[in-house]
Amino acid sequence: MGAVPRRAGAWFGALGLAAATSVLPLWLFWPDPQPRRTAILVALGCALAGVGGIAVSRRAAGGRRPYAAISVAEFSGGVAAGGPDAVEPARPPRALPSRRGMQARSLAWYLGVCTVLVTLFALVIGAPQRPEHMQRIVDAGAEFAVVPIEKAGDVRLHDPSKGHDYYTSTSVVRLPPKGGGREVATTVHLVTPDRPHPGGKVSVLYAPTRPGLGAIAGDEHSLGDALEGATMGTGRVWILCIAWAAGIVLSVIVLSARRGFRSFSLLGQADRAVRGECLGPDLWRRDSAEEQCLKIITASSRTAHFLADVTAEHVPDSLKGQQLWLCWDARRGAVGGRFFAGATPAALVSDDGWVMHGMLKADDAQMLAAEGVSVDKAAAGNGEPRSLRLWDPRSAWLLYVAPSALVLAAVLIGCAALLTFDITGVWRWVTGIAGTVAGLALGHAAMNSPYPSAVRSAMSANGTDPV
């Protein structure tokens, strides 16, 4: 698989993530409705251009290909073990191709999912523009004023189960025009803590130059956000920001569990390695949990489970029986270690020159500790470093992602664009729900693209990385 589709996928993926990330802060913090809508539509247009770019780039690269074919091809292309130019892998290498790209791709996926969900909810509950009545008053030069109540009608006392009692009424107030003259009577709907009565005072928003437009009851505190053009009140903004921050923290936690934070590109004294033979794909099982893995057997007949998202369709038949080095971070997987976790970063280094990054269960790491050797000492006598290549078929996601994912992405972008307009009532929620369904379907399609139908449900249940 050439490097061009991988670069195109990285660029278009970055464009989509940047566009999705920019919509939420624009919606929450840009107070001017018209420029805000324009900026959001430009961002969504960039995201749609990214979707189109993916389709065009894939066609230019020869069309869609099965993920299994891409995965198997990742194992080829190097010097065959035992060939005339092969280097005897008597010792594990010190330097490996970095897993940083895999980590970045997984984190981008997690962040994208949480950002899209929070953004859709924010678009649904927010107001894309000022209410029509308020907008007319603002265009005529809105001001706050305290005016007298001439008549209070339809007064009702409300006794909520929590909070203070309050009164609602439909009252007639007098609005003084600019420059003096006869006051204009208008009707406003009041919500007050005290019972309104003729002669009382109330704060309203009106246009002194055109009092005939009427007024809106309220003061700077109750009407300030809407008057400034904000899509929602400060309280809701805080809630959404906290939800978004929680999603970011959760994304980092999931990344740590799935990939670890280390790039695992330079091995040192805290890392160990053991020589082993690959027995092929298998399932690691404990109680009701299952994870895809490659089974490795060492010279002392110990069996380790190298956690990686591979099935029998994803590897060539020649993988079974290959000799390789299993390297892992012994510090993170050790009992009492400061980085103790259920699994530790690990890598397989084949004699053919490919390197596969994954994780090793802490139990397996402890079991192999006595047999493993320190990479720092074992690699000290190595001569010229071998040329190693990274096994990373998901970097070519542009070639294998399902066509339905591109259609769903376009639908999701379209729903988000519609929500920037003044759609009210049930239709706003229908549009938001349609966007959410399209987003969830997009995630399902992207997550299941790499896997044969027989294992899709099991892999989805275990939270396998989709990218």
Coordinates of C-alpha atoms in Angstrom, one line a residue:
M1 CA 0.0 0.0 0.0
G2 CA 1.6 3.3 -1.1
A3 CA 2.4 6.2 1.2
V4 CA 0.2 8.6 -0.8
P5 CA -3.2 7.2 0.5
R6 CA -1.8 7.2 4.0
R7 CA -0.8 10.9 3.8
A8 CA -4.1 11.8 2.2
G9 CA -6.0 10.0 4.9
A10 CA -4.0 11.8 7.6
W11 CA -4.6 15.2 6.0
F12 CA -8.3 14.7 5.4
G13 CA -8.8 13.2 8.9
A14 CA -7.0 16.2 10.4
L15 CA -9.3 18.5 8.4
G16 CA -12.4 16.8 9.6
L17 CA -11.3 16.8 13.2
A18 CA -10.3 20.5 13.1
A19 CA -13.7 21.4 11.5
A20 CA -15.7 19.3 14.1
T21 CA -13.7 20.8 17.0
S22 CA -14.2 24.4 15.8
V23 CA -18.0 24.3 15.6
L24 CA -18.6 23.9 19.3
P25 CA -16.6 26.9 20.6
L26 CA -17.9 29.0 17.7
W27 CA -21.5 28.1 18.7
L28 CA -21.0 28.7 22.4
F29 CA -18.8 31.8 22.5
W30 CA -19.3 33.9 19.3
P31 CA -22.1 36.3 20.2
D32 CA -23.0 37.8 16.8
P33 CA -25.5 35.4 15.1
Q34 CA -24.9 36.2 11.4
P35 CA -21.0 36.0 11.4
R36 CA -21.2 33.0 13.8
R37 CA -23.5 31.1 11.4
T38 CA -21.2 32.0 8.5
A39 CA -18.1 30.7 10.3
I40 CA -19.8 27.5 11.3
L41 CA -21.0 26.8 7.8
V42 CA -17.5 27.4 6.5
A43 CA -16.1 24.9 9.0
L44 CA -18.8 22.4 8.0
G45 CA -18.0 23.1 4.3
C46 CA -14.4 22.2 5.0
A47 CA -15.5 19.0 6.7
L48 CA -17.7 18.1 3.6
A49 CA -14.7 18.9 1.4
G50 CA -12.7 16.4 3.4
V51 CA -15.3 13.7 2.8
G52 CA -15.2 14.5 -0.9
G53 CA -11.4 14.4 -0.9
I54 CA -11.5 11.0 0.7
A55 CA -13.7 9.7 -2.0
V56 CA -11.6 11.3 -4.8
S57 CA -8.3 10.1 -3.3
R58 CA -9.6 6.5 -3.0
R59 CA -10.7 6.4 -6.6
A60 CA -7.3 7.8 -7.7
A61 CA -5.6 5.1 -5.7
G62 CA -7.5 2.3 -7.4
G63 CA -10.7 2.1 -5.4
R64 CA -11.7 0.4 -2.2
R65 CA -9.7 -2.6 -1.0
P66 CA -10.5 -5.2 1.7
Y67 CA -8.8 -4.5 5.0
A68 CA -7.5 -8.1 5.1
A69 CA -5.6 -7.6 1.9
I70 CA -4.0 -4.4 3.2
S71 CA -3.2 -6.0 6.5
V72 CA -1.5 -9.1 4.9
A73 CA 0.5 -6.8 2.6
E74 CA 1.9 -5.0 5.6
F75 CA 3.9 -8.1 6.4
S76 CA 5.7 -8.2 3.0
G77 CA 8.2 -6.0 1.4
G78 CA 11.2 -6.7 3.5
V79 CA 14.2 -9.0 3.3
A80 CA 13.2 -12.6 3.9
A81 CA 14.8 -14.3 6.8
G82 CA 17.8 -16.3 5.7
G83 CA 18.2 -14.4 2.5
P84 CA 21.6 -13.2 1.3
D85 CA 21.2 -9.7 2.8
A86 CA 19.5 -10.8 6.0
V87 CA 21.0 -9.7 9.3
E88 CA 21.2 -12.4 12.0
P89 CA 18.8 -11.1 14.7
A90 CA 20.7 -12.6 17.6
R91 CA 19.9 -9.6 19.8
P92 CA 16.8 -7.4 20.1
P93 CA 17.0 -4.0 18.4
R94 CA 17.3 -0.8 20.5
A95 CA 15.3 1.4 18.2
L96 CA 11.8 0.6 16.8
P97 CA 9.4 2.4 14.5
S98 CA 7.3 4.7 16.8
R99 CA 3.7 3.9 17.7
R100 CA 3.0 7.6 18.0
G101 CA 1.0 7.7 14.8
M102 CA -1.2 4.9 16.0
Q103 CA -1.7 6.7 19.3
A104 CA -2.6 10.0 17.6
R105 CA -5.1 8.3 15.3
S106 CA -6.9 6.5 18.2
L107 CA -7.0 9.7 20.3
A108 CA -8.3 11.7 17.3
W109 CA -11.1 9.1 16.9
Y110 CA -12.1 9.3 20.6
L111 CA -12.0 13.1 20.6
G112 CA -14.0 13.3 17.4
V113 CA -16.7 11.0 18.8
C114 CA -17.2 13.0 22.0
T115 CA -16.9 16.3 20.2
V116 CA -19.6 15.4 17.6
L117 CA -22.0 14.2 20.3
V118 CA -21.6 17.3 22.5
T119 CA -21.8 19.6 19.5
L120 CA -25.0 18.1 18.2
F121 CA -26.7 18.4 21.6
A122 CA -25.5 22.0 21.9
L123 CA -26.8 22.8 18.4
V124 CA -30.2 21.4 19.3
I125 CA -30.7 23.2 22.6
G126 CA -29.2 26.5 21.5
A127 CA -30.9 29.4 19.8
P128 CA -29.3 30.2 16.5
Q129 CA -30.5 33.8 16.6
R130 CA -32.4 36.3 18.7
P131 CA -36.2 35.9 18.9
E132 CA -37.8 37.8 16.1
H133 CA -39.4 40.4 18.4
M134 CA -36.1 41.1 20.2
Q135 CA -34.3 41.3 16.9
R136 CA -36.6 44.1 15.7
I137 CA -36.1 46.0 18.9
V138 CA -32.3 45.5 18.7
D139 CA -32.2 46.8 15.1
A140 CA -34.1 49.9 16.3
G141 CA -31.7 50.6 19.2
A142 CA -32.6 48.6 22.2
E143 CA -32.3 50.0 25.8
F144 CA -33.4 48.8 29.2
A145 CA -35.7 51.0 31.2
V146 CA -37.8 50.8 34.4
V147 CA -41.4 51.7 33.5
P148 CA -44.7 51.9 35.5
I149 CA -47.4 49.2 35.3
E150 CA -50.7 50.7 34.2
K151 CA -52.8 47.5 34.5
A152 CA -52.0 44.0 35.7
G153 CA -54.2 41.2 34.4
D154 CA -54.3 37.4 34.5
V155 CA -52.2 37.3 37.6
R156 CA -51.3 33.8 38.7
L157 CA -49.3 32.5 41.7
H158 CA -46.9 29.6 41.0
D159 CA -45.7 27.3 43.8
P160 CA -43.0 25.1 42.5
S161 CA -42.0 22.0 44.5
K162 CA -38.4 23.5 44.8
G163 CA -37.5 27.1 44.8
H164 CA -39.4 30.3 45.5
D165 CA -43.0 31.2 44.7
Y166 CA -43.4 33.6 41.7
Y167 CA -46.2 35.4 39.8
T168 CA -46.9 35.5 36.1
S169 CA -49.2 38.2 34.6
T170 CA -50.1 39.9 31.4
S171 CA -49.6 43.6 32.2
V172 CA -49.9 46.9 30.4
V173 CA -46.9 49.3 30.8
R174 CA -46.2 52.8 29.5
L175 CA -43.1 53.3 27.3
P176 CA -41.6 56.8 27.1
P177 CA -40.5 57.7 23.6
K178 CA -37.1 59.3 22.9
G179 CA -37.1 63.1 23.1
G180 CA -40.3 63.3 25.1
G181 CA -43.9 63.2 23.9
R182 CA -46.8 61.0 24.6
E183 CA -46.1 57.6 26.2
V184 CA -47.0 54.4 24.3
A185 CA -49.0 51.7 26.1
T186 CA -47.9 48.1 25.3
T187 CA -48.6 44.6 26.8
V188 CA -45.8 42.5 28.3
H189 CA -45.7 39.1 30.0
L190 CA -44.2 39.5 33.5
V191 CA -42.5 36.9 35.8
T192 CA -42.0 38.6 39.2
P193 CA -41.3 37.4 42.7
D194 CA -43.9 39.9 44.1
R195 CA -47.5 40.3 43.0
P196 CA -47.7 42.9 40.2
H197 CA -50.1 45.8 40.7
P198 CA -50.9 49.1 39.0
G199 CA -48.4 51.8 39.8
G200 CA -45.6 49.2 40.4
K201 CA -42.3 49.3 38.5
V202 CA -40.9 46.7 36.1
S203 CA -37.7 46.5 33.9
V204 CA -38.3 46.2 30.2
L205 CA -36.3 46.2 26.9
Y206 CA -37.6 48.5 24.2
A207 CA -36.5 50.8 21.4
P208 CA -36.9 54.5 22.6
T209 CA -36.9 55.7 19.0
R210 CA -39.7 53.2 18.0
P211 CA -41.8 52.4 21.1
G212 CA -44.5 51.1 18.9
L213 CA -42.5 47.9 18.5
G214 CA -43.5 47.0 22.0
A215 CA -41.3 45.7 24.8
I216 CA -39.9 42.6 26.4
A217 CA -40.0 42.2 30.2
G218 CA -36.6 41.6 31.8
D219 CA -33.3 43.2 32.9
E220 CA -29.6 42.8 32.0
H221 CA -29.4 39.7 34.0
S222 CA -32.4 37.8 32.5
L223 CA -32.1 39.1 28.9
G224 CA -28.4 39.8 28.7
D225 CA -27.3 36.5 27.0
A226 CA -30.1 36.7 24.4
L227 CA -29.5 40.4 23.8
E228 CA -25.8 39.8 23.1
G229 CA -26.8 37.0 20.6
A230 CA -25.6 34.1 22.7
T231 CA -27.0 30.7 21.7
M232 CA -27.7 29.8 25.4
G233 CA -27.3 30.9 29.0
T234 CA -24.1 30.8 30.9
G235 CA -25.2 27.8 33.0
R236 CA -25.8 25.7 30.0
V237 CA -22.5 26.7 28.5
W238 CA -20.7 25.6 31.6
I239 CA -22.5 22.2 31.6
L240 CA -21.5 21.6 27.9
C241 CA -17.9 22.7 28.5
I242 CA -17.7 20.3 31.5
A243 CA -19.2 17.5 29.4
W244 CA -16.7 18.1 26.6
A245 CA -13.8 18.2 29.1
A246 CA -15.0 15.0 30.6
G247 CA -15.0 13.4 27.2
I248 CA -11.4 14.6 26.6
V249 CA -10.3 13.1 29.9
L250 CA -12.1 9.8 29.2
S251 CA -10.4 9.7 25.7
V252 CA -7.0 10.0 27.3
I253 CA -7.8 7.3 29.8
V254 CA -9.0 4.9 27.1
L255 CA -5.9 5.7 25.0
S256 CA -3.7 4.9 28.0
A257 CA -5.5 1.5 28.5
R258 CA -5.5 0.6 24.8
R259 CA -2.1 2.0 23.7
G260 CA -0.2 3.4 26.6
F261 CA 1.5 6.8 26.4
R262 CA 5.0 5.6 25.4
S263 CA 6.0 5.9 21.8
F264 CA 8.0 2.7 22.4
S265 CA 10.5 3.7 19.8
L266 CA 13.7 3.6 21.9
L267 CA 14.2 0.6 24.2
G268 CA 16.2 0.9 27.4
Q269 CA 17.1 -0.8 30.6
A270 CA 13.5 -0.8 31.8
D271 CA 12.4 -2.9 28.8
R272 CA 12.9 -6.6 28.4
A273 CA 12.8 -9.0 25.5
V274 CA 12.4 -12.7 24.9
R275 CA 12.9 -14.9 21.9
G276 CA 9.8 -16.7 20.8
E277 CA 7.8 -18.4 18.0
C278 CA 4.5 -17.1 16.7
L279 CA 1.6 -19.6 16.9
G280 CA -0.8 -17.3 15.1
P281 CA -4.0 -15.4 16.0
D282 CA -6.0 -16.5 19.0
L283 CA -8.3 -15.1 21.7
W284 CA -7.2 -14.1 25.2
R285 CA -9.9 -15.1 27.6
R286 CA -10.6 -14.4 31.2
D287 CA -14.0 -14.9 32.7
S288 CA -16.4 -13.3 30.2
A289 CA -13.7 -11.0 28.7
E290 CA -12.2 -11.8 25.3
E291 CA -9.5 -9.9 23.3
Q292 CA -7.8 -10.6 20.0
C293 CA -4.2 -11.5 20.3
L294 CA -1.2 -13.3 18.7
K295 CA -0.1 -16.3 20.8
I296 CA 3.7 -16.5 21.3
I297 CA 5.6 -19.5 22.8
T298 CA 9.1 -19.1 24.2
A299 CA 12.0 -21.5 24.4
S300 CA 10.9 -22.5 27.9
S301 CA 7.4 -23.3 26.6
R302 CA 5.9 -20.3 28.3
T303 CA 2.9 -18.9 26.4
A304 CA 2.3 -15.1 26.1
H305 CA -0.7 -13.4 24.6
F306 CA 0.3 -10.3 22.5
L307 CA -2.8 -8.1 22.4
A308 CA -3.4 -6.9 18.8
D309 CA -6.5 -6.4 16.7
V310 CA -5.8 -9.3 14.3
T311 CA -7.7 -12.3 13.1
A312 CA -6.8 -15.2 10.8
E313 CA -7.8 -13.1 7.8
H314 CA -5.4 -10.3 8.7
V315 CA -2.2 -12.3 8.7
P316 CA -0.4 -14.5 6.1
D317 CA -0.2 -18.2 6.6
S318 CA 3.5 -17.9 6.8
L319 CA 3.3 -16.0 10.1
K320 CA 2.7 -19.2 12.0
G321 CA 6.0 -20.6 13.1
Q322 CA 8.0 -17.4 12.5
Q323 CA 10.8 -16.6 15.0
L324 CA 10.7 -13.1 16.5
W325 CA 11.5 -11.0 19.5
L326 CA 8.8 -10.0 22.0
C327 CA 9.7 -6.7 23.7
W328 CA 7.8 -5.1 26.6
D329 CA 7.9 -2.3 29.2
A330 CA 8.7 -4.3 32.3
R331 CA 8.3 -1.3 34.6
R332 CA 4.6 -0.7 33.7
G333 CA 3.7 -4.3 34.0
A334 CA 5.5 -5.1 37.2
V335 CA 3.6 -5.5 40.5
G336 CA 4.1 -2.4 42.7
G337 CA 5.5 -0.5 39.7
R338 CA 4.6 3.2 39.5
F339 CA 3.0 2.6 36.1
F340 CA 1.2 -0.6 37.1
A341 CA -1.8 -1.4 34.9
G342 CA -3.7 -4.3 33.5
A343 CA -1.4 -4.3 30.4
T344 CA 1.9 -2.8 29.3
P345 CA 3.2 -1.5 26.0
A346 CA 4.8 -4.3 23.9
A347 CA 6.1 -4.9 20.4
L348 CA 6.9 -7.9 18.2
V349 CA 10.0 -7.7 16.0
S350 CA 10.2 -10.3 13.3
D351 CA 13.3 -11.7 11.7
D352 CA 11.7 -10.4 8.4
G353 CA 11.9 -6.9 9.6
W354 CA 8.3 -5.9 10.5
V355 CA 7.4 -4.5 13.8
M356 CA 3.9 -4.8 15.3
H357 CA 2.9 -2.6 18.3
G358 CA 0.4 -3.9 20.9
M359 CA 0.0 -4.6 24.6
L360 CA 1.0 -7.4 26.8
K361 CA -1.1 -8.4 29.8
A362 CA 0.6 -7.7 33.1
D363 CA 0.3 -11.4 34.2
D364 CA 2.2 -12.5 31.0
A365 CA 4.8 -9.8 31.6
Q366 CA 5.4 -11.0 35.1
M367 CA 5.6 -14.7 34.0
L368 CA 8.2 -13.8 31.3
A369 CA 10.3 -11.6 33.6
A370 CA 12.7 -14.4 34.6
E371 CA 13.2 -15.6 31.1
G372 CA 13.4 -12.1 29.4
V373 CA 16.6 -10.2 29.0
S374 CA 17.3 -6.5 29.4
V375 CA 17.1 -4.9 26.0
D376 CA 19.7 -2.3 27.1
K377 CA 22.3 -5.0 27.8
A378 CA 21.3 -7.5 25.1
A379 CA 21.5 -4.9 22.3
A380 CA 24.8 -3.4 23.4
G381 CA 26.8 -5.6 21.0
N382 CA 24.6 -5.0 18.0
G383 CA 26.3 -3.6 14.9
E384 CA 24.5 -1.6 12.3
P385 CA 20.8 -1.3 13.1
R386 CA 18.5 -3.3 11.0
S387 CA 16.0 -1.7 8.7
L388 CA 12.6 -2.2 10.4
R389 CA 9.1 -1.3 9.0
L390 CA 6.0 -0.7 11.0
W391 CA 2.9 -2.9 10.7
D392 CA 0.2 -0.3 10.6
P393 CA -2.6 -1.2 8.2
R394 CA -5.0 1.3 9.8
S395 CA -2.9 4.1 8.6
A396 CA -4.4 3.2 5.1
W397 CA -8.0 3.6 6.4
L398 CA -8.9 5.8 3.4
L399 CA -8.6 2.7 1.2
Y400 CA -10.8 0.3 3.2
V401 CA -13.5 2.4 5.0
A402 CA -17.0 1.5 3.9
P403 CA -18.7 3.8 1.3
S404 CA -21.7 4.1 3.6
A405 CA -19.4 5.8 6.1
L406 CA -18.9 8.7 3.6
V407 CA -22.6 9.0 3.0
L408 CA -23.3 9.1 6.7
A409 CA -20.6 11.7 7.3
A410 CA -22.3 13.9 4.7
V411 CA -25.7 13.4 6.3
L412 CA -24.2 14.3 9.7
I413 CA -22.7 17.5 8.3
G414 CA -25.9 18.4 6.7
C415 CA -27.9 18.0 9.9
A416 CA -25.4 20.2 11.8
A417 CA -25.7 22.9 9.1
L418 CA -29.5 22.9 9.3
L419 CA -29.3 23.4 13.1
T420 CA -27.5 26.7 12.6
F421 CA -30.7 28.1 11.1
D422 CA -33.9 29.1 13.0
I423 CA -35.6 25.7 13.0
T424 CA -38.0 25.6 15.9
G425 CA -40.1 23.2 17.8
V426 CA -40.2 19.5 17.1
W427 CA -38.4 19.8 13.8
R428 CA -35.3 21.0 15.6
W429 CA -35.3 17.9 17.7
V430 CA -36.0 15.7 14.7
T431 CA -33.0 17.1 12.9
G432 CA -30.8 16.7 16.0
I433 CA -31.9 13.1 16.4
A434 CA -31.3 12.4 12.7
G435 CA -27.8 13.8 13.1
T436 CA -27.1 11.7 16.2
V437 CA -28.4 8.5 14.5
A438 CA -26.2 9.3 11.5
G439 CA -23.2 9.9 13.8
L440 CA -23.7 6.6 15.7
A441 CA -24.1 4.7 12.4
L442 CA -21.0 6.3 11.1
G443 CA -19.0 5.2 14.1
H444 CA -20.4 1.6 13.7
A445 CA -19.5 1.5 10.0
A446 CA -16.0 2.8 10.6
M447 CA -15.4 0.4 13.6
N448 CA -16.6 -2.6 11.7
S449 CA -14.9 -2.0 8.3
P450 CA -11.6 -3.8 9.2
Y451 CA -13.3 -7.0 10.5
P452 CA -14.9 -10.0 8.9
S453 CA -18.6 -10.4 9.7
A454 CA -17.9 -13.4 12.0
V455 CA -16.1 -11.3 14.6
R456 CA -17.6 -7.9 14.2
S457 CA -20.0 -8.2 17.0
A458 CA -17.4 -9.5 19.4
M459 CA -14.9 -6.9 18.5
S460 CA -17.4 -4.1 18.8
A461 CA -18.4 -5.3 22.3
N462 CA -14.8 -5.1 23.5
G463 CA -14.3 -1.5 22.4
T464 CA -11.7 -2.2 19.6
D465 CA -10.1 0.9 18.2
P466 CA -11.7 1.7 14.8
V467 CA -8.7 3.6 13.4

